[in-house]
Coordinates of C-alpha atoms and ligand atoms in Angstrom, one line a residue:
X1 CA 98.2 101.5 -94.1
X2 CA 101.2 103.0 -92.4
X3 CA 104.8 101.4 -91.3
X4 CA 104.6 100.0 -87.7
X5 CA 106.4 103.0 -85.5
X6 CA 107.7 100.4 -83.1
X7 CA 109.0 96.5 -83.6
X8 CA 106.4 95.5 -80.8
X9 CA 102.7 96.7 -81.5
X10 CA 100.8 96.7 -78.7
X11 CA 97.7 94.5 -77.9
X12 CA 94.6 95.8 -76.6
X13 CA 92.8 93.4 -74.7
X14 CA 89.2 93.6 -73.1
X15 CA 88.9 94.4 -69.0
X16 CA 86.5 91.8 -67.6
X17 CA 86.5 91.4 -63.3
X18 CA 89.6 93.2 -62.9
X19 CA 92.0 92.2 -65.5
X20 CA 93.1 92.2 -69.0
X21 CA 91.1 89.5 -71.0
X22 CA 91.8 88.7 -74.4
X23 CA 89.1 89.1 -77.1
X24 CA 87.6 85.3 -78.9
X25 CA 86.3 86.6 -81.5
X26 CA 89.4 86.2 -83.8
X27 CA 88.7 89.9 -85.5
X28 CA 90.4 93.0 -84.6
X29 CA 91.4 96.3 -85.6
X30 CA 94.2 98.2 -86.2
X31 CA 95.1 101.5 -84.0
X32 CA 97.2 103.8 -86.1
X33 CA 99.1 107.0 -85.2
X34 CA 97.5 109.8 -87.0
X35 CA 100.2 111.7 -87.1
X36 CA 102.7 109.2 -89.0
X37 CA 100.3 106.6 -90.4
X38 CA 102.2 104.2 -88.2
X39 CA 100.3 101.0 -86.9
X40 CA 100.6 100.9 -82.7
X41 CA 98.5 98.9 -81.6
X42 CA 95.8 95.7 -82.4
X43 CA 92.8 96.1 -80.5
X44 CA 90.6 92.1 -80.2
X45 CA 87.1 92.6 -81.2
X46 CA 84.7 91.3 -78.6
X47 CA 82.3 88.2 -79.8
X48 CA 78.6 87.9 -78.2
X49 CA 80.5 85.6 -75.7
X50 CA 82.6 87.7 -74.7
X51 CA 80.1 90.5 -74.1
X52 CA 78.0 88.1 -72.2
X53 CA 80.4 87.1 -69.9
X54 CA 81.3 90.7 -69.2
X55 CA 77.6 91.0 -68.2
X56 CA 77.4 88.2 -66.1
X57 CA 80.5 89.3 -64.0
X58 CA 79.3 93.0 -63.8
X59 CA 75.8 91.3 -62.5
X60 CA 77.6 89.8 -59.9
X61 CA 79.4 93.2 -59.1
X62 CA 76.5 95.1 -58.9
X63 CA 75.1 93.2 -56.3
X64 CA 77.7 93.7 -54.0
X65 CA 78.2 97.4 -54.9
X66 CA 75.2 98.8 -54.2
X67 CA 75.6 97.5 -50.2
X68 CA 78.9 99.7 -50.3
X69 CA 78.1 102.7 -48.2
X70 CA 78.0 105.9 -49.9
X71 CA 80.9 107.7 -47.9
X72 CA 82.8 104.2 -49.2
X73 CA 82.0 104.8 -52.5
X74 CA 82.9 108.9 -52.6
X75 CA 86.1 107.8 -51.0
X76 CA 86.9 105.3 -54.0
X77 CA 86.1 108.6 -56.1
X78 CA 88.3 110.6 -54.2
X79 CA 91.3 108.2 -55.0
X80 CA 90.4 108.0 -58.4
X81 CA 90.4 111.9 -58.8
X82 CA 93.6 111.9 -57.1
X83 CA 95.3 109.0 -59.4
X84 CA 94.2 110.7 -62.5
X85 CA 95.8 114.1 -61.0
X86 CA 99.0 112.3 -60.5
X87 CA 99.1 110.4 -64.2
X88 CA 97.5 113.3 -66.1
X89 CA 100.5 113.6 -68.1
X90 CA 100.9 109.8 -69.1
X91 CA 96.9 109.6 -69.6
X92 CA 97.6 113.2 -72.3
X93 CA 100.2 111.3 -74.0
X94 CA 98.4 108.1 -74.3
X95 CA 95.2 110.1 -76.1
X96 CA 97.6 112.7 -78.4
X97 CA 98.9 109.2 -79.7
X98 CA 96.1 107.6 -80.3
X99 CA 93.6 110.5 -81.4
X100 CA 96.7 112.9 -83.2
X101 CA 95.5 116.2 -80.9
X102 CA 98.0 118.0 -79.4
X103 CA 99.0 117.2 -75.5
X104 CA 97.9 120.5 -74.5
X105 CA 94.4 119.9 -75.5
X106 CA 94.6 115.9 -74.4
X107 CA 95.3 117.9 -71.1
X108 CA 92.7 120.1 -71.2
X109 CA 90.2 117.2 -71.9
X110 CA 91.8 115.1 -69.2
X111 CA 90.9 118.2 -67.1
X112 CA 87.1 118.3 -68.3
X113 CA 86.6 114.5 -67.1
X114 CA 88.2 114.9 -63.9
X115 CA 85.9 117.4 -62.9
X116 CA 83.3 114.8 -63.3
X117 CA 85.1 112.2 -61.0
X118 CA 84.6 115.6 -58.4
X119 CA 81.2 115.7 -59.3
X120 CA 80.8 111.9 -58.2
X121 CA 82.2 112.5 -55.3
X122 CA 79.7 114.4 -53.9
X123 CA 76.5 111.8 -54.9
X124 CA 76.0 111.0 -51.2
X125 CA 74.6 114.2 -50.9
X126 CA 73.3 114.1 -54.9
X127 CA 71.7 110.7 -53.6
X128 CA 69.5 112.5 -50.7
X129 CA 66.4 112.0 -51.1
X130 CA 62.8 113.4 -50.1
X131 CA 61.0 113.0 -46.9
X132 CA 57.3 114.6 -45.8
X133 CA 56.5 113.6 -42.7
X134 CA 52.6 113.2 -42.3
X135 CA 51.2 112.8 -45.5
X136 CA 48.1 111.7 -43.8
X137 CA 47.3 111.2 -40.3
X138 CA 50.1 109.2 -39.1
X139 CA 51.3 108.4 -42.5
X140 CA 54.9 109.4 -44.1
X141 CA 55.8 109.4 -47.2
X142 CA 59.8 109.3 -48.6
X143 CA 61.3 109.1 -52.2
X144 CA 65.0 107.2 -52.1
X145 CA 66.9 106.9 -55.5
X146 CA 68.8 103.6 -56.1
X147 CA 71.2 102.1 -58.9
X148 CA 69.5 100.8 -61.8
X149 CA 72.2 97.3 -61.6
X150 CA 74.1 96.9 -64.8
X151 CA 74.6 99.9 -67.3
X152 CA 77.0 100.4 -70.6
X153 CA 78.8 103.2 -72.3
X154 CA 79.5 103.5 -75.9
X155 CA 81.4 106.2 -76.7
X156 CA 83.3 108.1 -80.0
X157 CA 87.2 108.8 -80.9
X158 CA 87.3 112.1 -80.0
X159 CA 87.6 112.5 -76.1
X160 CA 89.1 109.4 -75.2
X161 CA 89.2 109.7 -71.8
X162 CA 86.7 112.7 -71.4
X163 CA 83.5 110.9 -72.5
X164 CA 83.8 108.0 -70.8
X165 CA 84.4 109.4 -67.3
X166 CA 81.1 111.7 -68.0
X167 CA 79.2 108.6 -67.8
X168 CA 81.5 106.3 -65.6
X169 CA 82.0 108.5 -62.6
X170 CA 78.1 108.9 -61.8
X171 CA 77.5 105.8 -62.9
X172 CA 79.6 104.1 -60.6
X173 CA 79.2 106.4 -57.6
X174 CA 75.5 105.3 -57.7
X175 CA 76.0 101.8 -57.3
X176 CA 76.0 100.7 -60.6
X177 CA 78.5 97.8 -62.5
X178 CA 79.3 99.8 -65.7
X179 CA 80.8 98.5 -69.1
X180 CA 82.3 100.6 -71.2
X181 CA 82.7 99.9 -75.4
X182 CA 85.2 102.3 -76.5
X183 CA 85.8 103.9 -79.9
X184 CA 88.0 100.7 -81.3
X185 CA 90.1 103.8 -83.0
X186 CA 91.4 105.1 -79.8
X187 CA 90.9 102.0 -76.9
X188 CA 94.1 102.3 -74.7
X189 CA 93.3 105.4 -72.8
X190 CA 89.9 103.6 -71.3
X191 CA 92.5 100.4 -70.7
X192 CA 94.7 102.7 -68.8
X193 CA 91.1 104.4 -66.9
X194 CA 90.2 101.0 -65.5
X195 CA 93.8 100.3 -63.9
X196 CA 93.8 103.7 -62.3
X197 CA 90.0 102.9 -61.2
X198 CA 91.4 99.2 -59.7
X199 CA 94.0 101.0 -57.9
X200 CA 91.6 103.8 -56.8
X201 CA 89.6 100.4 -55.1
X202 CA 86.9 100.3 -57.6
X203 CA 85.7 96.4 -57.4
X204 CA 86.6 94.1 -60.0
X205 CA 83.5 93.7 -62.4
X206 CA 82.2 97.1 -61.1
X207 CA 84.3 98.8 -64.0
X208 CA 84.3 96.8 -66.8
X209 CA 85.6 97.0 -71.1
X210 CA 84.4 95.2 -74.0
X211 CA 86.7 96.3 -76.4
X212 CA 85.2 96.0 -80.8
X213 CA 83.0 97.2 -83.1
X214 CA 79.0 97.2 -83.8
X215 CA 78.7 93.3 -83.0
X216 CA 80.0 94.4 -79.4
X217 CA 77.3 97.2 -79.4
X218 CA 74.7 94.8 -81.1
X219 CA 74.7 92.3 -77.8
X220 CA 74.9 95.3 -75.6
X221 CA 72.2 96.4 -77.1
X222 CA 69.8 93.9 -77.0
X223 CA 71.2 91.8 -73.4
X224 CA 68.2 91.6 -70.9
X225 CA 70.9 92.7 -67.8
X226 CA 72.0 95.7 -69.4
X227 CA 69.3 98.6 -67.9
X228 CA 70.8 101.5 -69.5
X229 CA 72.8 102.6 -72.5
X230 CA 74.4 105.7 -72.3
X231 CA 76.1 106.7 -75.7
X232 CA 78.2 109.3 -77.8
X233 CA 78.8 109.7 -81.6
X234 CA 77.5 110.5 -84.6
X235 CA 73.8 111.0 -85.2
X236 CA 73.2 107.9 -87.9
X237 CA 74.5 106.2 -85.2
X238 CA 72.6 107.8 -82.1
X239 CA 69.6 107.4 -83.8
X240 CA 69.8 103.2 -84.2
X241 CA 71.3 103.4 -80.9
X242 CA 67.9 105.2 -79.6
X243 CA 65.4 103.3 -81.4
X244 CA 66.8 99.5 -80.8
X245 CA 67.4 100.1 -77.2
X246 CA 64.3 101.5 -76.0
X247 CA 63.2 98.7 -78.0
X248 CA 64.8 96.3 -76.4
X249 CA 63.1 97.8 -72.9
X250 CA 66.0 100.2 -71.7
X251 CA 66.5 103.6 -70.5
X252 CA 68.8 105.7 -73.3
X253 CA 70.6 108.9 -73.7
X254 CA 71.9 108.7 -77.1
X255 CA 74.0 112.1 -77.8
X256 CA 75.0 112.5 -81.6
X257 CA 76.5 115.0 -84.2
X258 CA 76.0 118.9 -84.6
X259 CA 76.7 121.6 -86.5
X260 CA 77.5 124.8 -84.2
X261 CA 76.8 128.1 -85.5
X262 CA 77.9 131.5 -84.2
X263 CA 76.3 134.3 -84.7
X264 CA 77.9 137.7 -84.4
X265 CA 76.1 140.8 -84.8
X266 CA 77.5 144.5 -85.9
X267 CA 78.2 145.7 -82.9
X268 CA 80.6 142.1 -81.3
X269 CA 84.1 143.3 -81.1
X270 CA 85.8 141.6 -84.5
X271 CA 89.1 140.5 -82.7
X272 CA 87.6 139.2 -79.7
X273 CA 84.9 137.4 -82.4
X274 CA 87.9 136.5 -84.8
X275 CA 90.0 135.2 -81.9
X276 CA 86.7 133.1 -80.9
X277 CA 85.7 131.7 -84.2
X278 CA 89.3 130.3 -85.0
X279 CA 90.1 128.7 -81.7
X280 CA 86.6 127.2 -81.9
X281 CA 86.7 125.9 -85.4
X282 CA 90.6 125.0 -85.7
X283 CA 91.2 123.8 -82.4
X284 CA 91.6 119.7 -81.8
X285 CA 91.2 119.9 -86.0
X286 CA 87.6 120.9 -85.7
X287 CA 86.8 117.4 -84.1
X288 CA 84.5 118.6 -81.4
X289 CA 81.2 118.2 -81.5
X290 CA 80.8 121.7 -79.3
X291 CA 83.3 123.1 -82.4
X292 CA 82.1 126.2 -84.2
X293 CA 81.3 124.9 -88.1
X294 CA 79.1 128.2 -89.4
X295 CA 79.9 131.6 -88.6
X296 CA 76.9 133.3 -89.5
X297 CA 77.8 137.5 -90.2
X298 CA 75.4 139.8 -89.6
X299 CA 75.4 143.0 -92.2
X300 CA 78.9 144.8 -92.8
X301 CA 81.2 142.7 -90.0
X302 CA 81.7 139.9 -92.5
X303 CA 84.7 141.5 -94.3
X304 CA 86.2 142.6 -91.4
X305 CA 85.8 139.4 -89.7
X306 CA 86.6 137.4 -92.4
X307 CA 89.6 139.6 -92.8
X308 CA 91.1 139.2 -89.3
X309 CA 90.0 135.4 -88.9
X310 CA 92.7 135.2 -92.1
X311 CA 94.8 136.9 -90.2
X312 CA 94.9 134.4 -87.3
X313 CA 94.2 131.1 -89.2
X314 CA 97.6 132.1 -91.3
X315 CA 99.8 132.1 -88.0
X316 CA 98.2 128.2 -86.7
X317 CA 100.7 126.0 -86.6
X318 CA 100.3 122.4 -87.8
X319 CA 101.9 118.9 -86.7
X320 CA 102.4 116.5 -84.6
X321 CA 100.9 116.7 -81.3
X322 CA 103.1 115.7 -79.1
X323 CA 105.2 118.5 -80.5
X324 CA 104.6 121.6 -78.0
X325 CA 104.5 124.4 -80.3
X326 CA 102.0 122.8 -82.7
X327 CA 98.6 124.1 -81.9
X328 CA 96.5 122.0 -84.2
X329 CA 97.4 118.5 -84.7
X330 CA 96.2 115.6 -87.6
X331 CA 93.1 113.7 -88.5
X332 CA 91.8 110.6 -86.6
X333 CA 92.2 108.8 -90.0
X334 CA 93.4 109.4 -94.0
X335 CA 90.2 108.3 -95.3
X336 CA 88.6 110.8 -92.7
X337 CA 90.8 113.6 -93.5
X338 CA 90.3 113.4 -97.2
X339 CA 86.6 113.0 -96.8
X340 CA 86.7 116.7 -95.0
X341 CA 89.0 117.7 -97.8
X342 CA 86.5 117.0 -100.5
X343 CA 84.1 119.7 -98.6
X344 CA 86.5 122.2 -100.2
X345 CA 85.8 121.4 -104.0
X346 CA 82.5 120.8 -103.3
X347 CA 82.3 124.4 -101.9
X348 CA 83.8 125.6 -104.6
X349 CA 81.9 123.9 -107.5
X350 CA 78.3 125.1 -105.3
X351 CA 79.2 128.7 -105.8
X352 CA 81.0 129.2 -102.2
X353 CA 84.8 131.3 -102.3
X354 CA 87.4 129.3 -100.3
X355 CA 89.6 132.7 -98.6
X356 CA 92.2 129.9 -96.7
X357 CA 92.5 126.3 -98.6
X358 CA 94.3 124.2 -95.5
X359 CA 95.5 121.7 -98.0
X360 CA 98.8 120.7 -97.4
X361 CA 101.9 119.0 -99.7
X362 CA 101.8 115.2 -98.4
X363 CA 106.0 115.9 -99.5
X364 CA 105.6 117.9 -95.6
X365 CA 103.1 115.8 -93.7
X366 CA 104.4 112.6 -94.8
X367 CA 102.1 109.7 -93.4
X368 CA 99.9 111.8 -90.7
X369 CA 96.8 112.5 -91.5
X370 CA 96.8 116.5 -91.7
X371 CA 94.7 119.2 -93.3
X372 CA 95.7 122.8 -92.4
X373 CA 92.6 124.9 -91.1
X374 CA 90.2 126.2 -94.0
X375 CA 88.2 129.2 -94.3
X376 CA 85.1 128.7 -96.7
X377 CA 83.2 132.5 -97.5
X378 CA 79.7 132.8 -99.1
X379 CA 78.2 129.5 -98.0
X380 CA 74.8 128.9 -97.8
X381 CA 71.9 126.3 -96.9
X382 CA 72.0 123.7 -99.7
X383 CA 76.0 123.5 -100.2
X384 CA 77.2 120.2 -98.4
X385 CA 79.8 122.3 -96.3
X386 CA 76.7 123.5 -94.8
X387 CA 74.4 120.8 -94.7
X388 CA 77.0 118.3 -93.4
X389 CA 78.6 117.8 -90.4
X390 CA 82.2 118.3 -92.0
X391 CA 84.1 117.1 -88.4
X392 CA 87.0 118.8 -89.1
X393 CA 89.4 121.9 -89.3
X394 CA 87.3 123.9 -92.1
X395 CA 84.9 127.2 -91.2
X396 CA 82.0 128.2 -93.1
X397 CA 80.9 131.7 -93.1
X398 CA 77.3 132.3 -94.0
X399 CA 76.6 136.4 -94.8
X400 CA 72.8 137.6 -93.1
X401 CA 71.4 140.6 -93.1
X402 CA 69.8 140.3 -89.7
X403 CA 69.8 138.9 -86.8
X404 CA 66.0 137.0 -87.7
X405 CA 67.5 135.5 -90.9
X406 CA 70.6 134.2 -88.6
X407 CA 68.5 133.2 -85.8
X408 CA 66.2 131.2 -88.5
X409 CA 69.0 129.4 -89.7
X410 CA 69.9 127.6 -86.5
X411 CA 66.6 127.1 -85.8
X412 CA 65.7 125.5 -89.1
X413 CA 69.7 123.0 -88.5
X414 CA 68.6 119.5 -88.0
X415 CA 71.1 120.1 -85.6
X416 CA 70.7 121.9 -82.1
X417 CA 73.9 121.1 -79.7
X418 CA 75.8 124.2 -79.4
X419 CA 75.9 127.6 -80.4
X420 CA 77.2 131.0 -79.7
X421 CA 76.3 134.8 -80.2
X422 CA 78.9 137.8 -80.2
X423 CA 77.5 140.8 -79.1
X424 CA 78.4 143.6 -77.2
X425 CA 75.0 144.1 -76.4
X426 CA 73.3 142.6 -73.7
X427 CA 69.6 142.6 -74.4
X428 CA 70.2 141.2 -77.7
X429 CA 72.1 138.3 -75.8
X430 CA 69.0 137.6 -73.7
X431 CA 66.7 137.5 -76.4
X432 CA 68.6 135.1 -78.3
X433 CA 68.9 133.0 -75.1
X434 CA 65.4 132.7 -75.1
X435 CA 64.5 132.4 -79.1
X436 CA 67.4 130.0 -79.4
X437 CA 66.5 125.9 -80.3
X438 CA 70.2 124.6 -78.9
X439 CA 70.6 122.8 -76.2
X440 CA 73.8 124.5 -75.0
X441 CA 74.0 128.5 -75.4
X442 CA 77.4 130.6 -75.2
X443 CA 77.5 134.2 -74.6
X444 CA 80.3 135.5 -75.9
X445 CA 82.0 132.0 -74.9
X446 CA 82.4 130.0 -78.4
X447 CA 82.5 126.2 -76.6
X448 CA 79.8 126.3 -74.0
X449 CA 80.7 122.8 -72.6
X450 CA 78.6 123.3 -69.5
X451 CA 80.6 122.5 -66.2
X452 CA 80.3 119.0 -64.4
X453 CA 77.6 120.3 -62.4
X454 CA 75.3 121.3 -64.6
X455 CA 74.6 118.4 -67.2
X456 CA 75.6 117.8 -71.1
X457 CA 73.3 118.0 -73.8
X458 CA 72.2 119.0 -77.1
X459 CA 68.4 119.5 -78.6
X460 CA 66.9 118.1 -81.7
X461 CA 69.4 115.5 -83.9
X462 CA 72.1 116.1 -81.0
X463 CA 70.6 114.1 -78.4
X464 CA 68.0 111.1 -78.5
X465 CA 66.4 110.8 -74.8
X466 CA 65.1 112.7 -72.3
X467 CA 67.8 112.8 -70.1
X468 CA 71.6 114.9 -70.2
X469 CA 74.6 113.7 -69.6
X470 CA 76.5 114.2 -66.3
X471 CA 75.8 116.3 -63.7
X472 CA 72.2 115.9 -61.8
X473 CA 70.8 114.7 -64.8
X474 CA 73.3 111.8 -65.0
X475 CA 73.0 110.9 -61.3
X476 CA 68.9 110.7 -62.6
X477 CA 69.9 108.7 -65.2
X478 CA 71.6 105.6 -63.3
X479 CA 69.0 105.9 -60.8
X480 CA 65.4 105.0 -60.2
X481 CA 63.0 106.8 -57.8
X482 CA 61.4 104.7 -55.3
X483 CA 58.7 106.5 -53.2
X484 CA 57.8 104.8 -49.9
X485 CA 54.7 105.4 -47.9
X486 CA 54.4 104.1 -44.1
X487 CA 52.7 104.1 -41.3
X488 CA 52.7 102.5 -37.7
X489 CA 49.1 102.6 -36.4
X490 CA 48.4 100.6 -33.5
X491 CA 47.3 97.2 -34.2
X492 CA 44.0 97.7 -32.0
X493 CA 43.5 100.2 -34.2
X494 CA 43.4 98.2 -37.4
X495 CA 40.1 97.7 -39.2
X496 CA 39.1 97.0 -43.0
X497 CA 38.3 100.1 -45.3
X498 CA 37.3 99.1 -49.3
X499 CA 37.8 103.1 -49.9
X500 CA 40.4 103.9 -52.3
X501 CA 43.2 105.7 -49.8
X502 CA 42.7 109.5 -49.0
X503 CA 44.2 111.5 -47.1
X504 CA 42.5 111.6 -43.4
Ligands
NAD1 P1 80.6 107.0 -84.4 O1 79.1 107.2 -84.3 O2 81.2 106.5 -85.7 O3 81.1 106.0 -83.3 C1 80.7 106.1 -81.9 C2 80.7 104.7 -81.3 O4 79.7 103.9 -81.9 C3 82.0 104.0 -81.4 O5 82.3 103.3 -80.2 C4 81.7 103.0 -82.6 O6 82.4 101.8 -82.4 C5 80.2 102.7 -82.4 N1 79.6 102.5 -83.7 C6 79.9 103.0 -84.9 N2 79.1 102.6 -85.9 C7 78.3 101.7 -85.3 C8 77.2 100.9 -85.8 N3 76.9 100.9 -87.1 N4 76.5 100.1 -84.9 C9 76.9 100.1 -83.6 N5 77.9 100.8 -83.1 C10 78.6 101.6 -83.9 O7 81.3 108.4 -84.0 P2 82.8 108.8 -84.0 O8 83.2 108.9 -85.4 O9 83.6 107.9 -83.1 O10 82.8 110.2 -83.3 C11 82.5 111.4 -84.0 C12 81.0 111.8 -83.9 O11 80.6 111.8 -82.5 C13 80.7 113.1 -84.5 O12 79.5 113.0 -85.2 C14 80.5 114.0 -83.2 O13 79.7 115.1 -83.4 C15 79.9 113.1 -82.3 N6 80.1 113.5 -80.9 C16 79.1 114.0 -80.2 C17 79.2 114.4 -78.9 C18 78.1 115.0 -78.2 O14 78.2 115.2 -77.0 N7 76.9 115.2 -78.8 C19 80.5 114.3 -78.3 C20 81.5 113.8 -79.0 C21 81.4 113.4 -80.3

């Protein structure tokens, strides 16, 4: 364990109906700095109790929320939007601290999430539904969508702010109570979310935070209120997310791990590729799950590429993240960073070359939890740098002789969130659009993180559920469809017909 940074470590408290509520569980955790080591904060574990009385107020909530017009509720949205605008700055600070990446980035992810509090702004007109005016003789038939009452969020360390408002903003703008479990590694910028969302004039109970660990998730999990779970993190996890909540009668979408590859093909310009491949496999220390983890080299670009990725990875500069010129900051945690270090010799004792070893003297990086970016060469299926999700700042480079054996290889991942192709050549791009088995598909883009108002998703491993996240497919997934058939026949007219209804 690190020294404490400050005398006064902060406590993070749960936010039931409006206010800070302390956990009564007697466990906590500990929230470090990753880049010291130091101890900041204590964050109160949530009990059963404490998760079913979040419930119960958010039940109460709900049931006043859904009455709340829906130009009332965009215009909550709207000061929300407006009050993450005007903290963005403290919000960045608060998740470089926490998390260890660098402010930049924490800015860039507090812009990703506040394009989804736009997107909820607009759910009146999301929320319209369908109307066919004479079915049958005298007979209409509507479909309205309405909030499904209670719903929860669990989400992971690595967009602290990001993740939650992908499923709090449509959540809430349909008329739902929503309860959020945040990762207990990073729990403050959530805490500082929900006073923004008070001040914004989100009702108390409407926004609400257990804070803790799996017995938090466990009564989420399994509490008859609760309609829907919406969660984020790795695919162990995902998975017994999945299966015990369906279980338990809800609606999931349970998004988990990946393993990105991109492919780049003779003719992909090598330093727009090279340029690509190392700010999407270096950048927030590789603790993305839409990072790049395989490039996959197609016939004679792999020395050059390799070559000019070295080039690049050489000039990244490593630290602290609240430092501006660092561009890559630490590890959420030591026993994390030396598990990704151990990918390294493990490469090398499968047969893999290791062109760029990121590991640092600990006489330079004191405390933090750093690993410099690392470039592995010659990997293959089989060697646990490929068949892992490593998580962090190291880049495996896979040589293929064609584009089939490269497309195979994604194909054949476990995994299927993102991917990318380089390629100069457009026809090629289109056919690998179509023979591609990822949910989310960049064209010469290395992060395809779809924008708010299409939705979120990976394919196989990445995602349990039907349903993406944000976007129309999140506004489907706090809702239910109700369709409504009426009539107004005279009464005279009335008479009794046994015949199943047809249309007349
Ligand atoms: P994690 O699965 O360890 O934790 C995610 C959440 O689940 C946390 O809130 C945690 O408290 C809770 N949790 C952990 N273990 C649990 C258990 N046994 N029972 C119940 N709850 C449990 O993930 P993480 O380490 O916080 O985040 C990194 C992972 O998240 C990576 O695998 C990454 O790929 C994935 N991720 C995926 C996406 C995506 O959109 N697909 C986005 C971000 C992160």
């Amino acid at each position: 364990m690190g020294t404490t940074e400050t005398l006064a470590i902060s406590a993070v408290n749960h936010w039931i109906n409006g206010k800070p509520v302390a956990a009564t569980s007697g466990r906590s955790g500990i929230v470090t700095n990753p880049a010291t080591g130091a101890v900041i904060a204590q964050v109160g574990f949530a009990s059963e109790e404490d998760v079913n009385l979040a419930v119960a107020t958010a039940k109460t909530a709900a049931l006043d929320w859904r009455t709340t017009p829906l130009s009332r509720r965009a215009e909550v949205m709207f000061r929300l939007r407006n009050l993450i605008v005007e903290h963005r700055e403290q919000l960045a600070e608060i998740i470089s601290h926490e998390n260890g990446k660098t402010r930049a980035d924490a800015l860039g992810e507090v812009a990703r999430g506040l394009e989804n509090v736009e997107f909820a702004c607009g759910v009146p007109n999301m929320l319209k539904g369908g109307y066919s005016e004479q079915a049958s003789k005298g007979v209409d038939v509507y479909q309205i969508r309405q909030p499904l009452g209670v719903v929860a969020g669990i989400t992971p360390f690595n967009f602290p702010a990001m993740v939650p408002l992908w499923m709090l903003s449509n959540a809430i703008a349909c008329g739902n109570a929503f309860i959020l479990k945040p990762s207990e590694k990073v729990p403050s910028s959530s805490v500082f979310l929900a006073e923004l969302a008070k001040e914004a004039g989100v009702p108390d109970g409407v926004l609400t935070l257990v804070q803790g660990d799996k017995v938090a998730v466990n009564r989420l999990l399994e509490h008859p209120e609760i309609k829907a779970i919406s969660f984020v993190g790795s695919t162990p996890v995902a998975r017994y997310i999945y299966e015990t909540a369906t279980r338990n009668g809800k609606r999931v979408q349970a998004l988990g791990g990946a393993k990105n590859h991109m492919l780049v093909l003779p003719d992909a310009d090598i330093a727009m590729a090279a340029d690509a491949a190392v700010s999407a496999g270096y950048g927030a220390a590789g603790e993305r799950c839409m990072a790049i983890s395989v490039v996959l080299a197609v016939g004679n670009v792999a020395d050059p590429l390799i070559e000019a990725i070295r080039e690049r990875v050489r000039c990244i500069k490593v630290g602290p993240g609240n430092e501006p010129s660092n561009e890559m900051g630490p590890l959420i945690s030591r026993e994390h960073r030396d598990r990704v270090a151990s990918y390294l010799d493990a490469a090398l004792a499968e047969g893999a070359t290791l062109p760029v070893d990121g590991r640092l003297d600990p006489a330079t990086t004191g405390d933090g939890y750093f690993l410099g970016p690392s470039l592995i060469d010659n990997a293959r299926p089989g060697m646990r740098c490929y068949d892992h999700e490593i998580f962090g700042p190291v880049l495996s480079v896979v040589r293929v002789d064609t584009y089939a054996e490269a497309l195979r290889l994604i194909n054949e991942n476990p995994f299927g969130n993102g991917t990318a192709i380089f390629t100069q050549n457009g026809g090629a791009a289109r056919q690998f659009q179509f023979d591609v088995e990822v949910g989310m598909v960049g064209i010469n883009v290395p992060i395809p993180v779809p924008v708010s108002y299409y939705s979120f998703g990976g394919w196989k491993s990445s995602l349990f559920g039907d349903l993406h996240m944000y976007g129309p497919e999140g506004v489907q997934f706090y809702t239910r469809s109700k369709v409504v058939t009426s009539r107004w026949p005279n009464p005279g007219a009335s008479k009794v017909d046994l015949g199943f209804p047809q249309v007349r």
